[in-house]
Tab-separated table of C-alpha atoms in Angstrom:
chain	number	residue	atom	x	y	z
N	299	MET	CA	-50.196	136.600	-142.416
N	300	ALA	CA	-47.514	136.130	-140.752
N	301	ARG	CA	-44.727	136.540	-143.498
N	302	ILE	CA	-45.906	140.597	-143.587
N	303	ALA	CA	-42.612	141.307	-141.685
N	304	GLU	CA	-40.236	139.388	-144.324
N	305	ILE	CA	-41.362	141.721	-146.826
N	306	GLY	CA	-40.946	144.688	-145.058
N	307	MET	CA	-45.007	145.921	-145.651
N	308	LYS	CA	-47.054	146.743	-142.376
N	309	PRO	CA	-50.663	147.788	-143.912
N	310	PHE	CA	-52.243	150.562	-142.542
N	311	ILE	CA	-56.441	149.389	-142.184
N	312	VAL	CA	-58.778	152.164	-141.074
N	313	GLY	CA	-61.902	151.425	-139.439
N	314	ILE	CA	-65.281	153.013	-139.842
N	315	GLY	CA	-68.241	152.279	-137.951
N	316	GLY	CA	-70.992	152.665	-135.586
N	317	THR	CA	-73.546	155.301	-133.970
N	318	THR	CA	-73.634	157.785	-131.898
N	319	ARG	CA	-73.982	154.960	-129.338
N	320	GLN	CA	-70.689	153.721	-128.122
N	321	ASN	CA	-69.708	150.194	-128.102
N	322	SER	CA	-72.772	149.884	-130.458
N	323	SER	CA	-72.900	146.341	-132.182
N	324	SER	CA	-71.708	147.931	-135.594
N	325	GLU	CA	-68.767	149.031	-133.694
N	326	LYS	CA	-67.747	146.087	-131.948
N	327	ALA	CA	-68.432	144.350	-135.438
N	328	VAL	CA	-65.152	146.453	-136.721
N	329	ARG	CA	-63.111	145.815	-133.557
N	330	CYS	CA	-63.599	142.286	-133.720
N	331	ALA	CA	-62.811	142.608	-137.768
N	332	LEU	CA	-59.366	144.877	-137.112
N	333	ASN	CA	-58.377	143.016	-134.258
N	334	TYR	CA	-57.649	140.131	-136.918
N	335	ALA	CA	-55.943	142.616	-139.274
N	336	GLU	CA	-53.450	143.346	-136.198
N	337	ASP	CA	-53.127	139.479	-135.490
N	338	GLY	CA	-51.984	139.515	-139.601
N	339	GLY	CA	-49.276	142.338	-139.055
N	340	ALA	CA	-51.199	145.323	-140.171
N	341	GLU	CA	-51.211	148.576	-138.384
N	342	THR	CA	-54.729	149.850	-137.272
N	343	ALA	CA	-57.294	153.017	-136.949
N	344	MET	CA	-60.864	153.356	-136.071
N	345	TYR	CA	-63.083	155.652	-136.316
N	346	ALA	CA	-65.851	154.457	-134.073
N	347	GLY	CA	-69.853	156.652	-134.167
N	348	PRO	CA	-68.804	159.380	-131.738
N	349	ASP	CA	-65.700	159.968	-133.570
N	350	LEU	CA	-67.804	160.809	-137.102
N	351	MET	CA	-70.199	163.592	-135.473
N	352	PHE	CA	-68.813	165.972	-138.009
N	353	PRO	CA	-70.990	168.474	-139.276
N	354	ILE	CA	-73.461	168.136	-142.424
N	355	TYR	CA	-70.480	167.804	-145.429
N	356	ASP	CA	-70.564	171.212	-147.549
N	357	PRO	CA	-68.502	171.612	-150.163
N	358	ALA	CA	-68.762	174.999	-149.751
N	359	ARG	CA	-66.535	175.184	-146.578
N	360	THR	CA	-63.427	174.002	-147.404
N	361	GLU	CA	-61.595	174.411	-143.678
N	362	ARG	CA	-61.443	171.599	-141.445
N	363	THR	CA	-61.390	170.911	-138.010
N	364	PRO	CA	-58.551	168.627	-136.660
N	365	GLU	CA	-61.089	165.517	-136.439
N	366	GLU	CA	-62.587	166.214	-139.651
N	367	ALA	CA	-58.672	166.764	-140.957
N	368	ARG	CA	-56.925	163.895	-139.026
N	369	PHE	CA	-59.640	161.320	-140.979
N	370	VAL	CA	-59.501	162.343	-144.078
N	371	ALA	CA	-55.277	161.981	-143.463
N	372	ASP	CA	-55.704	158.796	-142.639
N	373	LEU	CA	-58.054	157.718	-145.119
N	374	ARG	CA	-55.453	158.820	-148.105
N	375	ARG	CA	-52.495	157.163	-146.097
N	376	ALA	CA	-54.740	153.426	-145.917
N	377	ASP	CA	-53.591	150.514	-147.512
N	378	GLY	CA	-57.053	149.431	-146.544
N	379	ILE	CA	-60.990	149.837	-145.266
N	380	ILE	CA	-63.456	148.132	-142.887
N	381	LEU	CA	-67.087	149.743	-143.027
N	382	ALA	CA	-69.485	148.891	-141.000
N	383	SER	CA	-73.178	150.405	-140.904
N	384	PRO	CA	-76.446	149.204	-138.777
N	385	GLY	CA	-78.975	149.241	-141.133
N	386	TYR	CA	-82.092	152.233	-140.521
N	387	HIS	CA	-84.877	152.048	-142.840
N	388	GLY	CA	-83.767	149.738	-145.167
N	389	SER	CA	-80.158	151.529	-145.714
N	390	ILE	CA	-76.465	152.548	-144.424
N	391	SER	CA	-77.054	155.812	-141.315
N	392	GLY	CA	-77.200	159.245	-142.490
N	393	HIS	CA	-74.483	159.246	-139.947
N	394	LEU	CA	-72.026	157.073	-142.025
N	395	LYS	CA	-72.862	158.348	-145.108
N	396	ASN	CA	-72.039	161.617	-143.565
N	397	ALA	CA	-68.597	160.988	-142.695
N	398	LEU	CA	-68.148	159.309	-146.223
N	399	ASP	CA	-69.297	162.359	-147.961
N	400	TYR	CA	-65.650	164.084	-146.523
N	401	THR	CA	-63.808	161.765	-148.868
N	402	GLU	CA	-64.490	164.273	-151.769
N	403	ASP	CA	-62.005	165.933	-150.481
N	404	MET	CA	-59.428	163.560	-151.689
N	405	ASN	CA	-61.330	163.600	-155.103
N	406	ARG	CA	-58.223	165.422	-156.474
N	407	ASP	CA	-56.030	163.208	-154.758
N	408	PRO	CA	-53.488	161.232	-157.520
N	409	LYS	CA	-55.381	158.220	-155.561
N	410	ALA	CA	-58.816	159.449	-155.928
N	411	TYR	CA	-60.683	158.421	-153.320
N	412	PHE	CA	-60.888	154.591	-151.823
N	413	SER	CA	-58.730	154.322	-155.244
N	414	ALA	CA	-56.796	150.232	-155.220
N	415	ARG	CA	-57.551	149.821	-151.648
N	416	ALA	CA	-59.786	146.689	-150.288
N	417	VAL	CA	-62.830	147.884	-148.818
N	418	GLY	CA	-64.684	144.928	-146.038
N	419	CYS	CA	-68.307	145.807	-145.640
N	420	ILE	CA	-70.532	144.838	-143.263
N	421	GLY	CA	-74.149	145.418	-142.627
N	422	ILE	CA	-75.799	145.138	-139.002
N	423	ALA	CA	-79.697	145.412	-138.316
N	424	ALA	CA	-82.275	143.060	-136.056
N	425	GLY	CA	-83.293	141.655	-139.126
N	426	TRP	CA	-81.760	140.117	-142.580
N	427	GLN	CA	-83.558	141.775	-144.419
N	428	ALA	CA	-82.013	145.367	-143.491
N	429	ALA	CA	-78.507	143.768	-142.670
N	430	ASN	CA	-78.535	142.365	-146.352
N	431	SER	CA	-79.946	145.922	-147.945
N	432	THR	CA	-76.840	147.936	-145.978
N	433	LEU	CA	-74.412	145.238	-147.164
N	434	ALA	CA	-75.692	145.843	-150.772
N	435	THR	CA	-75.657	149.486	-150.066
N	436	LEU	CA	-71.955	149.484	-148.972
N	437	ARG	CA	-70.521	147.485	-151.855
N	438	SER	CA	-72.694	149.692	-153.982
N	439	ILE	CA	-71.003	153.413	-152.458
N	440	VAL	CA	-67.270	151.353	-152.443
N	441	HIS	CA	-67.638	150.836	-155.914
N	442	ALA	CA	-68.620	154.186	-156.968
N	443	LEU	CA	-65.420	155.861	-154.533
N	444	ARG	CA	-63.509	153.254	-157.177
N	445	GLY	CA	-62.480	150.658	-154.010
N	446	TRP	CA	-62.667	147.195	-154.566
N	447	PRO	CA	-65.218	145.239	-152.256
N	448	THR	CA	-63.609	142.781	-150.849
N	449	PRO	CA	-65.684	139.229	-152.025
N	450	LEU	CA	-66.697	138.147	-148.442
N	451	GLY	CA	-69.079	141.150	-147.025
N	452	VAL	CA	-70.820	140.128	-143.836
N	453	THR	CA	-74.037	140.435	-142.715
N	454	ILE	CA	-74.908	140.422	-139.262
N	455	ASN	CA	-78.582	139.405	-137.751
N	456	SER	CA	-78.440	141.530	-134.242
N	457	ALA	CA	-82.367	140.286	-132.883
N	458	GLY	CA	-81.032	137.548	-130.109
N	459	PRO	CA	-79.035	137.331	-127.547
N	460	PRO	CA	-75.759	139.607	-127.795
N	461	LEU	CA	-72.769	139.014	-130.517
N	462	PHE	CA	-69.895	140.472	-128.819
N	463	ASP	CA	-68.249	140.933	-125.616
N	464	ASP	CA	-67.235	144.314	-123.875
N	465	ASP	CA	-64.028	143.641	-125.796
N	466	ALA	CA	-65.493	143.058	-129.073
N	467	ASN	CA	-64.650	139.824	-128.874
N	468	CYS	CA	-66.957	137.537	-131.069
N	469	LEU	CA	-69.101	135.670	-129.165
N	470	ASP	CA	-71.410	133.433	-131.802
N	471	GLU	CA	-68.155	131.050	-133.740
N	472	SER	CA	-70.195	131.457	-136.915
N	473	LEU	CA	-69.983	135.111	-137.240
N	474	ASP	CA	-66.374	135.307	-135.639
N	475	GLU	CA	-64.454	132.880	-138.650
N	476	ARG	CA	-66.373	135.680	-141.451
N	477	LEU	CA	-65.144	138.423	-139.333
N	478	ARG	CA	-61.883	136.867	-139.099
N	479	TYR	CA	-61.864	136.234	-142.737
N	480	MET	CA	-63.242	139.154	-144.432
N	481	ALA	CA	-59.947	141.101	-142.577
N	482	ARG	CA	-57.676	138.789	-143.556
N	483	GLN	CA	-58.849	139.529	-147.662
N	484	VAL	CA	-57.965	143.418	-146.758
N	485	VAL	CA	-55.202	142.666	-145.485
N	486	VAL	CA	-53.386	139.950	-148.043
N	487	PHE	CA	-54.630	142.527	-151.096
N	488	ALA	CA	-53.180	145.198	-149.557
N	489	VAL	CA	-50.016	143.006	-149.356
N	490	MET	CA	-50.518	141.636	-152.929
N	491	ARG	CA	-50.841	145.262	-154.377
N	492	PHE	CA	-47.572	145.757	-152.677
N	493	THR	CA	-45.965	143.017	-154.098
N	494	ALA	CA	-47.138	143.502	-157.650
N	495	ARG	CA	-45.948	146.742	-157.235
N	496	ALA	CA	-42.145	144.945	-156.146
N	497	ALA	CA	-42.445	142.754	-158.463
N	498	TYR	CA	-42.524	145.244	-162.159
N	499	PRO	CA	-39.829	147.090	-162.210
N	500	ASP	CA	-41.021	148.300	-165.192
N	501	TRP	CA	-44.463	149.990	-164.215
N	502	GLU	CA	-46.723	153.034	-166.090
N	503	LEU	CA	-47.907	155.717	-164.393
N	504	TRP	CA	-52.057	155.172	-164.601
N	505	PRO	CA	-52.657	159.144	-165.070
N	506	GLU	CA	-56.261	159.419	-164.127
N	507	THR	CA	-55.487	157.969	-160.558
N	508	GLY	CA	-51.753	157.850	-160.232
N	509	GLU	CA	-51.661	154.135	-159.893
N	510	TYR	CA	-49.257	151.947	-161.546
N	511	PHE	CA	-49.725	148.975	-163.737
N	512	PRO	CA	-47.290	146.827	-165.212
N	513	LYS	CA	-46.607	146.886	-168.906
N	514	VAL	CA	-47.827	143.453	-170.711
N	515	LYS	CA	-46.324	142.587	-174.628
N	516	LEU	CA	-49.823	140.689	-175.913
N	517	GLU	CA	-48.360	137.770	-178.152
N	518	LEU	CA	-51.332	136.712	-180.288
N	519	ASP	CA	-51.474	133.322	-182.404
N	520	GLN	CA	-51.750	134.772	-186.247
N	521	ASP	CA	-53.134	131.250	-186.740
N	522	ALA	CA	-56.454	132.189	-183.870
């Protein structure tokens, strides 16, 4: 992580999470993870719940407010993403789902939706059942958006003492380590993709997404 500067890349990681209330636990979880991403050399942008008070997504409405346009522009630019949602009735909040619906603006991009980007997912609820189902829903949405959910997803049970202080520092050692590790995966995967592209001068364009993959000559054993 400390050597990111040596390869001339500063990953841009976008965090999205929270409720309509400022400083919610889900917002703090994303901020905590973004802090670790910054420690690893990344540039970050945070979209908390109050930043996502967009109108219900309507594909027939093509005009965008400056806030909506900035949100989509940052997602287009992102090398990695971190998502967090509270568990509402066993799933993600409608607030977050509506914001993610705006990725439909990216459906015809050369790199559509979340293509080729690692996405860290966090589900948080006052109980493990809703936290786990919320995490599973987030990971399914990321798959649908062609992203790569990080191997580690984080669930948080918010029933009990506060888990974060006012500055989004995690007060639980085990949870703090999981958020740190997940953030590290998002940053490392962004760097791996960058270095893989740099390592192969003979790349071919994949027409569907604008992504590139190396030409590989496969030699089969004729006696096999």
